[in-house]
JSON list of C-alpha atoms and ligand atoms in Angstrom, two decimals:
[
{"chain": "A", "resi": 1, "resn": "GLY", "atom": "CA", "xyz": [0.09, 0.08, -0.12]},
{"chain": "A", "resi": 2, "resn": "GLU", "atom": "CA", "xyz": [0.75, 3.81, -0.42]},
{"chain": "A", "resi": 3, "resn": "ILE", "atom": "CA", "xyz": [0.98, 6.09, 3.17]},
{"chain": "A", "resi": 4, "resn": "VAL", "atom": "CA", "xyz": [1.29, 9.91, 3.10]},
{"chain": "A", "resi": 5, "resn": "GLY", "atom": "CA", "xyz": [2.48, 10.70, 7.06]},
{"chain": "A", "resi": 6, "resn": "LEU", "atom": "CA", "xyz": [1.46, 14.25, 7.84]},
{"chain": "A", "resi": 7, "resn": "ALA", "atom": "CA", "xyz": [3.83, 15.00, 11.07]},
{"chain": "A", "resi": 8, "resn": "GLY", "atom": "CA", "xyz": [4.42, 18.18, 12.91]},
{"chain": "A", "resi": 9, "resn": "GLY", "atom": "CA", "xyz": [6.85, 18.78, 15.88]},
{"chain": "A", "resi": 10, "resn": "SER", "atom": "CA", "xyz": [7.44, 15.56, 18.19]},
{"chain": "A", "resi": 11, "resn": "GLY", "atom": "CA", "xyz": [4.72, 13.78, 16.10]},
{"chain": "A", "resi": 12, "resn": "ILE", "atom": "CA", "xyz": [7.45, 12.74, 13.93]},
{"chain": "A", "resi": 13, "resn": "THR", "atom": "CA", "xyz": [8.33, 9.78, 16.46]},
{"chain": "A", "resi": 14, "resn": "PRO", "atom": "CA", "xyz": [6.16, 7.13, 15.09]},
{"chain": "A", "resi": 15, "resn": "PHE", "atom": "CA", "xyz": [7.17, 7.93, 11.41]},
{"chain": "A", "resi": 16, "resn": "ARG", "atom": "CA", "xyz": [10.68, 7.26, 12.48]},
{"chain": "A", "resi": 17, "resn": "SER", "atom": "CA", "xyz": [9.79, 4.02, 13.87]},
{"chain": "A", "resi": 18, "resn": "MET", "atom": "CA", "xyz": [7.61, 3.35, 10.81]},
{"chain": "A", "resi": 19, "resn": "ILE", "atom": "CA", "xyz": [10.81, 4.26, 8.47]},
{"chain": "A", "resi": 20, "resn": "ARG", "atom": "CA", "xyz": [13.20, 2.00, 10.12]},
{"chain": "A", "resi": 21, "resn": "ASP", "atom": "CA", "xyz": [10.63, -0.67, 9.72]},
{"chain": "A", "resi": 22, "resn": "ILE", "atom": "CA", "xyz": [10.37, -0.30, 5.92]},
{"chain": "A", "resi": 23, "resn": "VAL", "atom": "CA", "xyz": [14.43, 0.01, 5.71]},
{"chain": "A", "resi": 24, "resn": "GLU", "atom": "CA", "xyz": [14.64, -3.19, 7.63]},
{"chain": "A", "resi": 25, "resn": "GLY", "atom": "CA", "xyz": [12.06, -5.04, 5.43]},
{"chain": "A", "resi": 26, "resn": "ASN", "atom": "CA", "xyz": [9.54, -5.56, 8.07]},
{"chain": "A", "resi": 27, "resn": "LEU", "atom": "CA", "xyz": [7.06, -3.32, 6.53]},
{"chain": "A", "resi": 28, "resn": "ASP", "atom": "CA", "xyz": [6.22, -3.18, 2.73]},
{"chain": "A", "resi": 29, "resn": "VAL", "atom": "CA", "xyz": [4.87, 0.25, 2.15]},
{"chain": "A", "resi": 30, "resn": "LYS", "atom": "CA", "xyz": [5.61, 3.05, -0.18]},
{"chain": "A", "resi": 31, "resn": "LEU", "atom": "CA", "xyz": [5.59, 6.52, 2.31]},
{"chain": "A", "resi": 32, "resn": "THR", "atom": "CA", "xyz": [5.38, 10.12, 1.52]},
{"chain": "A", "resi": 33, "resn": "LEU", "atom": "CA", "xyz": [6.04, 11.98, 4.56]},
{"chain": "A", "resi": 34, "resn": "LEU", "atom": "CA", "xyz": [5.09, 15.65, 5.11]},
{"chain": "A", "resi": 35, "resn": "TYR", "atom": "CA", "xyz": [6.88, 17.11, 8.26]},
{"chain": "A", "resi": 36, "resn": "GLY", "atom": "CA", "xyz": [5.34, 20.62, 8.95]},
{"chain": "A", "resi": 37, "resn": "ILE", "atom": "CA", "xyz": [7.88, 22.42, 11.13]},
{"chain": "A", "resi": 38, "resn": "ARG", "atom": "CA", "xyz": [7.90, 26.10, 12.20]},
{"chain": "A", "resi": 39, "resn": "CYS", "atom": "CA", "xyz": [11.57, 26.99, 11.53]},
{"chain": "A", "resi": 40, "resn": "PRO", "atom": "CA", "xyz": [14.30, 24.82, 10.21]},
{"chain": "A", "resi": 41, "resn": "ASP", "atom": "CA", "xyz": [15.92, 24.43, 13.66]},
{"chain": "A", "resi": 42, "resn": "ASP", "atom": "CA", "xyz": [12.74, 22.24, 14.93]},
{"chain": "A", "resi": 43, "resn": "ILE", "atom": "CA", "xyz": [13.64, 19.48, 12.73]},
{"chain": "A", "resi": 44, "resn": "ILE", "atom": "CA", "xyz": [14.07, 16.29, 14.92]},
{"chain": "A", "resi": 45, "resn": "PHE", "atom": "CA", "xyz": [15.91, 13.51, 13.44]},
{"chain": "A", "resi": 46, "resn": "GLY", "atom": "CA", "xyz": [16.56, 15.41, 9.86]},
{"chain": "A", "resi": 47, "resn": "ASP", "atom": "CA", "xyz": [19.82, 13.90, 9.17]},
{"chain": "A", "resi": 48, "resn": "GLU", "atom": "CA", "xyz": [18.87, 10.22, 10.55]},
{"chain": "A", "resi": 49, "resn": "LEU", "atom": "CA", "xyz": [15.57, 10.62, 8.39]},
{"chain": "A", "resi": 50, "resn": "GLN", "atom": "CA", "xyz": [17.08, 11.55, 5.29]},
{"chain": "A", "resi": 51, "resn": "ALA", "atom": "CA", "xyz": [20.04, 8.81, 5.97]},
{"chain": "A", "resi": 52, "resn": "LEU", "atom": "CA", "xyz": [17.35, 5.97, 6.39]},
{"chain": "A", "resi": 53, "resn": "ALA", "atom": "CA", "xyz": [15.15, 7.22, 3.56]},
{"chain": "A", "resi": 54, "resn": "GLU", "atom": "CA", "xyz": [18.13, 6.94, 1.31]},
{"chain": "A", "resi": 55, "resn": "GLN", "atom": "CA", "xyz": [18.69, 3.40, 2.06]},
{"chain": "A", "resi": 56, "resn": "ALA", "atom": "CA", "xyz": [15.12, 2.36, 0.68]},
{"chain": "A", "resi": 57, "resn": "PRO", "atom": "CA", "xyz": [14.94, 4.27, -2.84]},
{"chain": "A", "resi": 58, "resn": "GLY", "atom": "CA", "xyz": [11.52, 4.42, -4.21]},
{"chain": "A", "resi": 59, "resn": "LYS", "atom": "CA", "xyz": [9.94, 3.73, -1.05]},
{"chain": "A", "resi": 60, "resn": "ILE", "atom": "CA", "xyz": [10.46, 6.67, 1.39]},
{"chain": "A", "resi": 61, "resn": "THR", "atom": "CA", "xyz": [9.98, 10.32, 0.31]},
{"chain": "A", "resi": 62, "resn": "ILE", "atom": "CA", "xyz": [10.68, 12.92, 2.96]},
{"chain": "A", "resi": 63, "resn": "HIS", "atom": "CA", "xyz": [9.65, 16.77, 2.49]},
{"chain": "A", "resi": 64, "resn": "PHE", "atom": "CA", "xyz": [10.28, 19.21, 5.31]},
{"chain": "A", "resi": 65, "resn": "VAL", "atom": "CA", "xyz": [7.44, 21.68, 5.00]},
{"chain": "A", "resi": 66, "resn": "CYS", "atom": "CA", "xyz": [8.66, 25.09, 7.04]},
{"chain": "A", "resi": 67, "resn": "SER", "atom": "CA", "xyz": [5.94, 27.61, 8.08]},
{"chain": "A", "resi": 68, "resn": "GLU", "atom": "CA", "xyz": [8.17, 30.40, 8.97]},
{"chain": "A", "resi": 69, "resn": "PRO", "atom": "CA", "xyz": [11.27, 29.60, 6.87]},
{"chain": "A", "resi": 70, "resn": "ASP", "atom": "CA", "xyz": [14.22, 32.19, 7.00]},
{"chain": "A", "resi": 71, "resn": "SER", "atom": "CA", "xyz": [16.11, 33.18, 3.95]},
{"chain": "A", "resi": 72, "resn": "CYS", "atom": "CA", "xyz": [18.52, 30.18, 3.52]},
{"chain": "A", "resi": 73, "resn": "TRP", "atom": "CA", "xyz": [15.36, 28.09, 3.22]},
{"chain": "A", "resi": 74, "resn": "GLU", "atom": "CA", "xyz": [14.92, 26.28, -0.08]},
{"chain": "A", "resi": 75, "resn": "GLY", "atom": "CA", "xyz": [12.16, 23.52, 0.54]},
{"chain": "A", "resi": 76, "resn": "PRO", "atom": "CA", "xyz": [8.42, 24.13, 0.55]},
{"chain": "A", "resi": 77, "resn": "SER", "atom": "CA", "xyz": [6.92, 26.43, 3.00]},
{"chain": "A", "resi": 78, "resn": "GLY", "atom": "CA", "xyz": [3.83, 27.28, 4.65]},
{"chain": "A", "resi": 79, "resn": "PHE", "atom": "CA", "xyz": [1.29, 24.98, 6.43]},
{"chain": "A", "resi": 80, "resn": "LEU", "atom": "CA", "xyz": [0.50, 21.26, 5.80]},
{"chain": "A", "resi": 81, "resn": "SER", "atom": "CA", "xyz": [-2.47, 22.81, 3.53]},
{"chain": "A", "resi": 82, "resn": "ALA", "atom": "CA", "xyz": [-4.69, 20.75, 0.97]},
{"chain": "A", "resi": 83, "resn": "ALA", "atom": "CA", "xyz": [-2.69, 22.45, -1.55]},
{"chain": "A", "resi": 84, "resn": "CYS", "atom": "CA", "xyz": [0.53, 21.67, -0.23]},
{"chain": "A", "resi": 85, "resn": "ILE", "atom": "CA", "xyz": [-0.32, 18.06, 0.44]},
{"chain": "A", "resi": 86, "resn": "ALA", "atom": "CA", "xyz": [-1.71, 17.76, -3.34]},
{"chain": "A", "resi": 87, "resn": "GLU", "atom": "CA", "xyz": [1.33, 18.79, -4.61]},
{"chain": "A", "resi": 88, "resn": "LEU", "atom": "CA", "xyz": [3.54, 16.99, -2.63]},
{"chain": "A", "resi": 89, "resn": "ALA", "atom": "CA", "xyz": [1.74, 13.77, -2.08]},
{"chain": "A", "resi": 90, "resn": "GLY", "atom": "CA", "xyz": [0.12, 13.62, -5.47]},
{"chain": "A", "resi": 91, "resn": "ASP", "atom": "CA", "xyz": [-3.27, 11.62, -5.95]},
{"chain": "A", "resi": 92, "resn": "LEU", "atom": "CA", "xyz": [-4.55, 10.51, -2.68]},
{"chain": "A", "resi": 93, "resn": "SER", "atom": "CA", "xyz": [-7.34, 8.25, -4.04]},
{"chain": "A", "resi": 94, "resn": "ASP", "atom": "CA", "xyz": [-5.88, 5.07, -3.14]},
{"chain": "A", "resi": 95, "resn": "LYS", "atom": "CA", "xyz": [-3.71, 6.09, -0.30]},
{"chain": "A", "resi": 96, "resn": "THR", "atom": "CA", "xyz": [-3.65, 6.08, 3.59]},
{"chain": "A", "resi": 97, "resn": "LEU", "atom": "CA", "xyz": [-3.01, 9.27, 5.48]},
{"chain": "A", "resi": 98, "resn": "PHE", "atom": "CA", "xyz": [-1.50, 8.72, 8.90]},
{"chain": "A", "resi": 99, "resn": "VAL", "atom": "CA", "xyz": [-1.56, 11.95, 11.06]},
{"chain": "A", "resi": 100, "resn": "CYS", "atom": "CA", "xyz": [0.73, 12.56, 14.18]},
{"chain": "A", "resi": 101, "resn": "GLY", "atom": "CA", "xyz": [1.26, 15.85, 15.47]},
{"chain": "A", "resi": 102, "resn": "PRO", "atom": "CA", "xyz": [0.11, 18.24, 18.47]},
{"chain": "A", "resi": 103, "resn": "PRO", "atom": "CA", "xyz": [-3.49, 18.97, 18.80]},
{"chain": "A", "resi": 104, "resn": "GLN", "atom": "CA", "xyz": [-3.73, 22.60, 16.79]},
{"chain": "A", "resi": 105, "resn": "MET", "atom": "CA", "xyz": [-2.39, 20.59, 13.75]},
{"chain": "A", "resi": 106, "resn": "TYR", "atom": "CA", "xyz": [-5.62, 17.92, 13.94]},
{"chain": "A", "resi": 107, "resn": "ARG", "atom": "CA", "xyz": [-7.91, 20.48, 14.03]},
{"chain": "A", "resi": 108, "resn": "TYR", "atom": "CA", "xyz": [-6.18, 22.60, 11.15]},
{"chain": "A", "resi": 109, "resn": "LEU", "atom": "CA", "xyz": [-6.06, 19.33, 9.23]},
{"chain": "A", "resi": 110, "resn": "ASP", "atom": "CA", "xyz": [-9.50, 18.17, 9.77]},
{"chain": "A", "resi": 111, "resn": "GLU", "atom": "CA", "xyz": [-10.47, 21.06, 7.85]},
{"chain": "A", "resi": 112, "resn": "GLU", "atom": "CA", "xyz": [-7.92, 21.05, 4.96]},
{"chain": "A", "resi": 113, "resn": "LEU", "atom": "CA", "xyz": [-8.35, 17.18, 4.43]},
{"chain": "A", "resi": 114, "resn": "LYS", "atom": "CA", "xyz": [-12.16, 17.91, 3.85]},
{"chain": "A", "resi": 115, "resn": "THR", "atom": "CA", "xyz": [-11.04, 19.00, 0.35]},
{"chain": "A", "resi": 116, "resn": "PHE", "atom": "CA", "xyz": [-10.04, 15.37, -0.38]},
{"chain": "A", "resi": 117, "resn": "SER", "atom": "CA", "xyz": [-13.59, 13.55, 0.53]},
{"chain": "A", "resi": 118, "resn": "LEU", "atom": "CA", "xyz": [-11.66, 10.73, 1.83]},
{"chain": "A", "resi": 119, "resn": "PRO", "atom": "CA", "xyz": [-13.26, 7.86, 3.72]},
{"chain": "A", "resi": 120, "resn": "PRO", "atom": "CA", "xyz": [-12.62, 8.37, 7.34]},
{"chain": "A", "resi": 121, "resn": "LYS", "atom": "CA", "xyz": [-11.03, 4.79, 7.83]},
{"chain": "A", "resi": 122, "resn": "ARG", "atom": "CA", "xyz": [-8.26, 6.33, 5.21]},
{"chain": "A", "resi": 123, "resn": "ILE", "atom": "CA", "xyz": [-7.36, 9.11, 7.85]},
{"chain": "A", "resi": 124, "resn": "ARG", "atom": "CA", "xyz": [-5.82, 7.28, 10.71]},
{"chain": "A", "resi": 125, "resn": "LYS", "atom": "CA", "xyz": [-4.60, 9.97, 13.46]},
{"chain": "A", "resi": 126, "resn": "GLU", "atom": "CA", "xyz": [-1.73, 8.87, 15.90]},
{"chain": "A", "resi": 127, "resn": "ALA", "atom": "CA", "xyz": [0.20, 6.24, 14.03]},
{"chain": "A", "resi": 128, "resn": "SER", "atom": "CA", "xyz": [1.59, 5.10, 17.41]},
{"chain": "A", "resi": 129, "resn": "GLY", "atom": "CA", "xyz": [-0.18, 3.63, 20.76]},
{"chain": "A", "resi": 130, "resn": "GLU", "atom": "CA", "xyz": [1.40, 6.77, 22.54]},
{"chain": "A", "resi": 131, "resn": "VAL", "atom": "CA", "xyz": [-0.67, 7.81, 25.40]},
{"chain": "A", "resi": 132, "resn": "LYS", "atom": "CA", "xyz": [-2.08, 11.44, 25.11]},
{"chain": "A", "resi": 133, "resn": "GLU", "atom": "CA", "xyz": [-2.89, 13.50, 28.37]},
{"chain": "A", "resi": 134, "resn": "ILE", "atom": "CA", "xyz": [-1.46, 11.30, 30.91]},
{"chain": "A", "resi": 135, "resn": "ASP", "atom": "CA", "xyz": [-2.64, 13.72, 33.67]},
{"chain": "A", "resi": 136, "resn": "THR", "atom": "CA", "xyz": [-6.33, 13.06, 33.20]},
{"chain": "A", "resi": 137, "resn": "TYR", "atom": "CA", "xyz": [-5.48, 9.19, 34.39]},
{"chain": "A", "resi": 138, "resn": "PRO", "atom": "CA", "xyz": [-6.99, 8.93, 37.86]},
{"chain": "A", "resi": 139, "resn": "ALA", "atom": "CA", "xyz": [-3.93, 7.43, 39.42]},
{"chain": "A", "resi": 140, "resn": "PHE", "atom": "CA", "xyz": [-1.33, 9.74, 37.83]},
{"chain": "A", "resi": 141, "resn": "PRO", "atom": "CA", "xyz": [0.35, 11.59, 40.89]},
{"chain": "A", "resi": 142, "resn": "GLN", "atom": "CA", "xyz": [-1.56, 15.23, 39.78]},
{"chain": "A", "resi": 143, "resn": "GLU", "atom": "CA", "xyz": [1.00, 16.96, 42.29]},
{"chain": "A", "resi": 144, "resn": "VAL", "atom": "CA", "xyz": [3.43, 16.73, 39.79]},
{"chain": "A", "resi": 145, "resn": "VAL", "atom": "CA", "xyz": [1.35, 18.13, 36.86]},
{"chain": "A", "resi": 146, "resn": "GLY", "atom": "CA", "xyz": [2.95, 21.22, 35.13]},
{"chain": "A", "resi": 147, "resn": "LYS", "atom": "CA", "xyz": [6.47, 20.24, 36.65]},
{"chain": "A", "resi": 148, "resn": "SER", "atom": "CA", "xyz": [9.64, 19.71, 34.93]},
{"chain": "A", "resi": 149, "resn": "PHE", "atom": "CA", "xyz": [12.51, 17.53, 36.32]},
{"chain": "A", "resi": 150, "resn": "ARG", "atom": "CA", "xyz": [16.19, 17.16, 35.49]},
{"chain": "A", "resi": 151, "resn": "VAL", "atom": "CA", "xyz": [17.45, 13.75, 33.95]},
{"chain": "A", "resi": 152, "resn": "SER", "atom": "CA", "xyz": [21.00, 12.92, 33.96]},
{"chain": "A", "resi": 153, "resn": "VAL", "atom": "CA", "xyz": [21.43, 10.65, 31.39]},
{"chain": "A", "resi": 154, "resn": "THR", "atom": "CA", "xyz": [24.07, 8.39, 30.05]},
{"chain": "A", "resi": 155, "resn": "MET", "atom": "CA", "xyz": [24.03, 6.57, 26.72]},
{"chain": "A", "resi": 156, "resn": "GLY", "atom": "CA", "xyz": [27.04, 4.88, 25.51]},
{"chain": "A", "resi": 157, "resn": "ASN", "atom": "CA", "xyz": [29.86, 7.19, 25.58]},
{"chain": "A", "resi": 158, "resn": "LYS", "atom": "CA", "xyz": [27.68, 10.20, 26.07]},
{"chain": "A", "resi": 159, "resn": "ALA", "atom": "CA", "xyz": [26.52, 11.92, 29.39]},
{"chain": "A", "resi": 160, "resn": "LEU", "atom": "CA", "xyz": [24.28, 14.90, 29.73]},
{"chain": "A", "resi": 161, "resn": "GLU", "atom": "CA", "xyz": [21.21, 16.49, 31.97]},
{"chain": "A", "resi": 162, "resn": "ILE", "atom": "CA", "xyz": [18.12, 17.04, 30.04]},
{"chain": "A", "resi": 163, "resn": "PRO", "atom": "CA", "xyz": [14.93, 18.45, 31.11]},
{"chain": "A", "resi": 164, "resn": "ALA", "atom": "CA", "xyz": [11.74, 16.45, 31.26]},
{"chain": "A", "resi": 165, "resn": "LEU", "atom": "CA", "xyz": [8.21, 17.15, 32.07]},
{"chain": "A", "resi": 166, "resn": "ALA", "atom": "CA", "xyz": [6.28, 15.18, 34.11]},
{"chain": "A", "resi": 167, "resn": "THR", "atom": "CA", "xyz": [3.44, 14.75, 31.59]},
{"chain": "A", "resi": 168, "resn": "GLU", "atom": "CA", "xyz": [5.84, 13.71, 28.68]},
{"chain": "A", "resi": 169, "resn": "THR", "atom": "CA", "xyz": [7.57, 10.21, 28.67]},
{"chain": "A", "resi": 170, "resn": "VAL", "atom": "CA", "xyz": [11.16, 9.90, 29.53]},
{"chain": "A", "resi": 171, "resn": "LEU", "atom": "CA", "xyz": [11.28, 8.45, 25.79]},
{"chain": "A", "resi": 172, "resn": "VAL", "atom": "CA", "xyz": [9.82, 11.75, 24.47]},
{"chain": "A", "resi": 173, "resn": "ALA", "atom": "CA", "xyz": [12.17, 14.06, 26.84]},
{"chain": "A", "resi": 174, "resn": "LEU", "atom": "CA", "xyz": [15.30, 12.01, 25.28]},
{"chain": "A", "resi": 175, "resn": "GLU", "atom": "CA", "xyz": [14.27, 12.57, 21.74]},
{"chain": "A", "resi": 176, "resn": "ARG", "atom": "CA", "xyz": [13.67, 16.32, 22.44]},
{"chain": "A", "resi": 177, "resn": "ALA", "atom": "CA", "xyz": [17.38, 16.49, 23.84]},
{"chain": "A", "resi": 178, "resn": "ASN", "atom": "CA", "xyz": [18.07, 15.24, 20.08]},
{"chain": "A", "resi": 179, "resn": "LEU", "atom": "CA", "xyz": [19.36, 11.91, 21.60]},
{"chain": "A", "resi": 180, "resn": "ALA", "atom": "CA", "xyz": [18.28, 8.76, 19.42]},
{"chain": "A", "resi": 181, "resn": "PRO", "atom": "CA", "xyz": [17.31, 5.96, 22.12]},
{"chain": "A", "resi": 182, "resn": "PRO", "atom": "CA", "xyz": [16.08, 2.84, 20.98]},
{"chain": "A", "resi": 183, "resn": "SER", "atom": "CA", "xyz": [12.05, 2.47, 20.53]},
{"chain": "A", "resi": 184, "resn": "LYS", "atom": "CA", "xyz": [9.76, 0.36, 18.75]},
{"chain": "A", "resi": 185, "resn": "CYS", "atom": "CA", "xyz": [6.40, -0.22, 20.13]},
{"chain": "A", "resi": 186, "resn": "ARG", "atom": "CA", "xyz": [6.38, 2.95, 22.15]},
{"chain": "A", "resi": 187, "resn": "SER", "atom": "CA", "xyz": [3.74, 1.58, 24.36]},
{"chain": "A", "resi": 188, "resn": "GLY", "atom": "CA", "xyz": [5.45, -0.14, 26.88]},
{"chain": "A", "resi": 189, "resn": "GLU", "atom": "CA", "xyz": [5.31, -3.74, 25.46]},
{"chain": "A", "resi": 190, "resn": "CYS", "atom": "CA", "xyz": [8.30, -4.79, 23.69]},
{"chain": "A", "resi": 191, "resn": "GLY", "atom": "CA", "xyz": [11.00, -3.92, 26.12]},
{"chain": "A", "resi": 192, "resn": "PHE", "atom": "CA", "xyz": [13.42, -2.42, 23.01]},
{"chain": "A", "resi": 193, "resn": "CYS", "atom": "CA", "xyz": [13.75, 1.05, 24.98]},
{"chain": "A", "resi": 194, "resn": "ARG", "atom": "CA", "xyz": [14.69, -0.95, 28.37]},
{"chain": "A", "resi": 195, "resn": "SER", "atom": "CA", "xyz": [17.10, 1.49, 30.37]},
{"chain": "A", "resi": 196, "resn": "ARG", "atom": "CA", "xyz": [18.51, 1.19, 33.68]},
{"chain": "A", "resi": 197, "resn": "LEU", "atom": "CA", "xyz": [16.82, 3.80, 36.37]},
{"chain": "A", "resi": 198, "resn": "VAL", "atom": "CA", "xyz": [20.10, 4.41, 38.67]},
{"chain": "A", "resi": 199, "resn": "SER", "atom": "CA", "xyz": [17.83, 6.71, 40.89]},
{"chain": "A", "resi": 200, "resn": "GLY", "atom": "CA", "xyz": [14.51, 8.31, 41.15]},
{"chain": "A", "resi": 201, "resn": "GLU", "atom": "CA", "xyz": [10.89, 7.61, 40.46]},
{"chain": "A", "resi": 202, "resn": "VAL", "atom": "CA", "xyz": [8.56, 7.00, 37.52]},
{"chain": "A", "resi": 203, "resn": "TYR", "atom": "CA", "xyz": [5.06, 6.74, 37.05]},
{"chain": "A", "resi": 204, "resn": "VAL", "atom": "CA", "xyz": [3.89, 3.91, 34.78]},
{"chain": "A", "resi": 205, "resn": "ARG", "atom": "CA", "xyz": [0.42, 3.10, 34.01]},
{"chain": "A", "resi": 206, "resn": "PRO", "atom": "CA", "xyz": [-0.24, -0.47, 34.95]},
{"chain": "A", "resi": 207, "resn": "GLU", "atom": "CA", "xyz": [-1.70, -1.25, 31.52]},
{"chain": "A", "resi": 208, "resn": "ASP", "atom": "CA", "xyz": [1.49, -0.19, 30.06]},
{"chain": "A", "resi": 209, "resn": "ASP", "atom": "CA", "xyz": [3.93, -1.95, 32.28]},
{"chain": "A", "resi": 210, "resn": "GLY", "atom": "CA", "xyz": [5.15, -4.61, 29.92]},
{"chain": "A", "resi": 211, "resn": "ARG", "atom": "CA", "xyz": [8.46, -4.89, 32.43]},
{"chain": "A", "resi": 212, "resn": "ARG", "atom": "CA", "xyz": [9.49, -8.54, 33.36]},
{"chain": "A", "resi": 213, "resn": "SER", "atom": "CA", "xyz": [8.74, -8.84, 37.45]},
{"chain": "A", "resi": 214, "resn": "ALA", "atom": "CA", "xyz": [12.90, -9.04, 37.71]},
{"chain": "A", "resi": 215, "resn": "ASP", "atom": "CA", "xyz": [13.35, -5.85, 35.94]},
{"chain": "A", "resi": 216, "resn": "LYS", "atom": "CA", "xyz": [10.93, -3.84, 38.17]},
{"chain": "A", "resi": 217, "resn": "VAL", "atom": "CA", "xyz": [13.06, -5.39, 41.29]},
{"chain": "A", "resi": 218, "resn": "PHE", "atom": "CA", "xyz": [16.53, -4.38, 39.37]},
{"chain": "A", "resi": 219, "resn": "GLY", "atom": "CA", "xyz": [15.38, -0.73, 38.66]},
{"chain": "A", "resi": 220, "resn": "PHE", "atom": "CA", "xyz": [14.72, -1.24, 34.83]},
{"chain": "A", "resi": 221, "resn": "ILE", "atom": "CA", "xyz": [12.19, 0.71, 33.39]},
{"chain": "A", "resi": 222, "resn": "HIS", "atom": "CA", "xyz": [10.65, 1.24, 29.68]},
{"chain": "A", "resi": 223, "resn": "PRO", "atom": "CA", "xyz": [11.26, 4.96, 28.96]},
{"chain": "A", "resi": 224, "resn": "CYS", "atom": "CA", "xyz": [8.58, 5.07, 26.34]},
{"chain": "A", "resi": 225, "resn": "ALA", "atom": "CA", "xyz": [5.79, 4.24, 29.08]},
{"chain": "A", "resi": 226, "resn": "SER", "atom": "CA", "xyz": [7.38, 6.00, 31.92]},
{"chain": "A", "resi": 227, "resn": "TYR", "atom": "CA", "xyz": [6.78, 9.73, 33.40]},
{"chain": "A", "resi": 228, "resn": "PRO", "atom": "CA", "xyz": [9.34, 11.17, 35.71]},
{"chain": "A", "resi": 229, "resn": "VAL", "atom": "CA", "xyz": [7.87, 12.21, 39.13]},
{"chain": "A", "resi": 230, "resn": "SER", "atom": "CA", "xyz": [11.37, 13.05, 40.41]},
{"chain": "A", "resi": 231, "resn": "ASP", "atom": "CA", "xyz": [14.83, 14.10, 39.21]},
{"chain": "A", "resi": 232, "resn": "LEU", "atom": "CA", "xyz": [16.40, 10.68, 37.51]},
{"chain": "A", "resi": 233, "resn": "VAL", "atom": "CA", "xyz": [19.66, 9.22, 36.81]},
{"chain": "A", "resi": 234, "resn": "LEU", "atom": "CA", "xyz": [19.07, 7.10, 33.50]},
{"chain": "A", "resi": 235, "resn": "GLU", "atom": "CA", "xyz": [21.53, 4.55, 31.70]},
{"chain": "A", "resi": 236, "resn": "VAL", "atom": "CA", "xyz": [20.45, 3.96, 28.29]},
{"chain": "A", "resi": 237, "resn": "PRO", "atom": "CA", "xyz": [22.05, 1.10, 26.79]},
{"chain": "A", "resi": 238, "resn": "ARG", "atom": "CA", "xyz": [22.94, 2.26, 23.34]},
{"chain": "A", "resi": 239, "resn": "ASP", "atom": "CA", "xyz": [22.24, 5.20, 20.65]},
{"chain": "A", "resi": 240, "resn": "VAL", "atom": "CA", "xyz": [20.86, 3.49, 17.67]},
{"chain": "A", "resi": 241, "resn": "VAL", "atom": "CA", "xyz": [22.47, 5.98, 15.23]},
{"chain": "B", "resi": 1, "resn": "FES", "atom": "S1", "xyz": [9.89, 0.91, 22.94]},
{"chain": "B", "resi": 1, "resn": "FES", "atom": "FE1", "xyz": [8.72, -1.03, 23.17]},
{"chain": "B", "resi": 1, "resn": "FES", "atom": "S2", "xyz": [8.75, -0.92, 25.57]},
{"chain": "B", "resi": 1, "resn": "FES", "atom": "FE2", "xyz": [9.68, 1.05, 24.72]}
]
């Protein structure tokens, strides 16, 4: 099949997994990805995504679409409007759309996509199992909502300290800091992101807690399903790039 991906901000991350799956031969689709960014500095994983796309010629095409380009920007500019999508992705009639981005992007695209009169099942929102609005879960510790913590992370031979919001997963905090930690399912199940929590505490929804019981005892977490509720010291086993 053919997929058109519409990504905004950190909504790029599920597409990164999809692109890896295509390159590794685990997913047989053709992907045209339109990644909406405000300014060129907002691009997350730009070089990595381009390098991966080059490994699957003819299968993956990525367009960075910049809404506030500077004078050096040579790519397409503006928002992911119907006209922009039609121009970059071509005829949509037999393609499936995956959308992942911030709420204002969904609102904007809901209107724009009406132009194409696609059946609703051909427009999928959020290409991943990531949980949104964790603070609406009753068991989430409300006292940390709105707080930001420090994560001291070592990853291979890198060591740095990064900020992490209580309402974002540790994985997203790492990615925001331009690290490329391992991830696959992004919903706590596969263990691919398994990392050692040297100190600090995280909140994990019981239904997303795919850890083996020994891992819980020995202080391992799945960053994709863990929310910081204190400062953390974390060891991520490897950098995937
Ligand atoms: S990526 Fe699968 S458990 Fe985290």
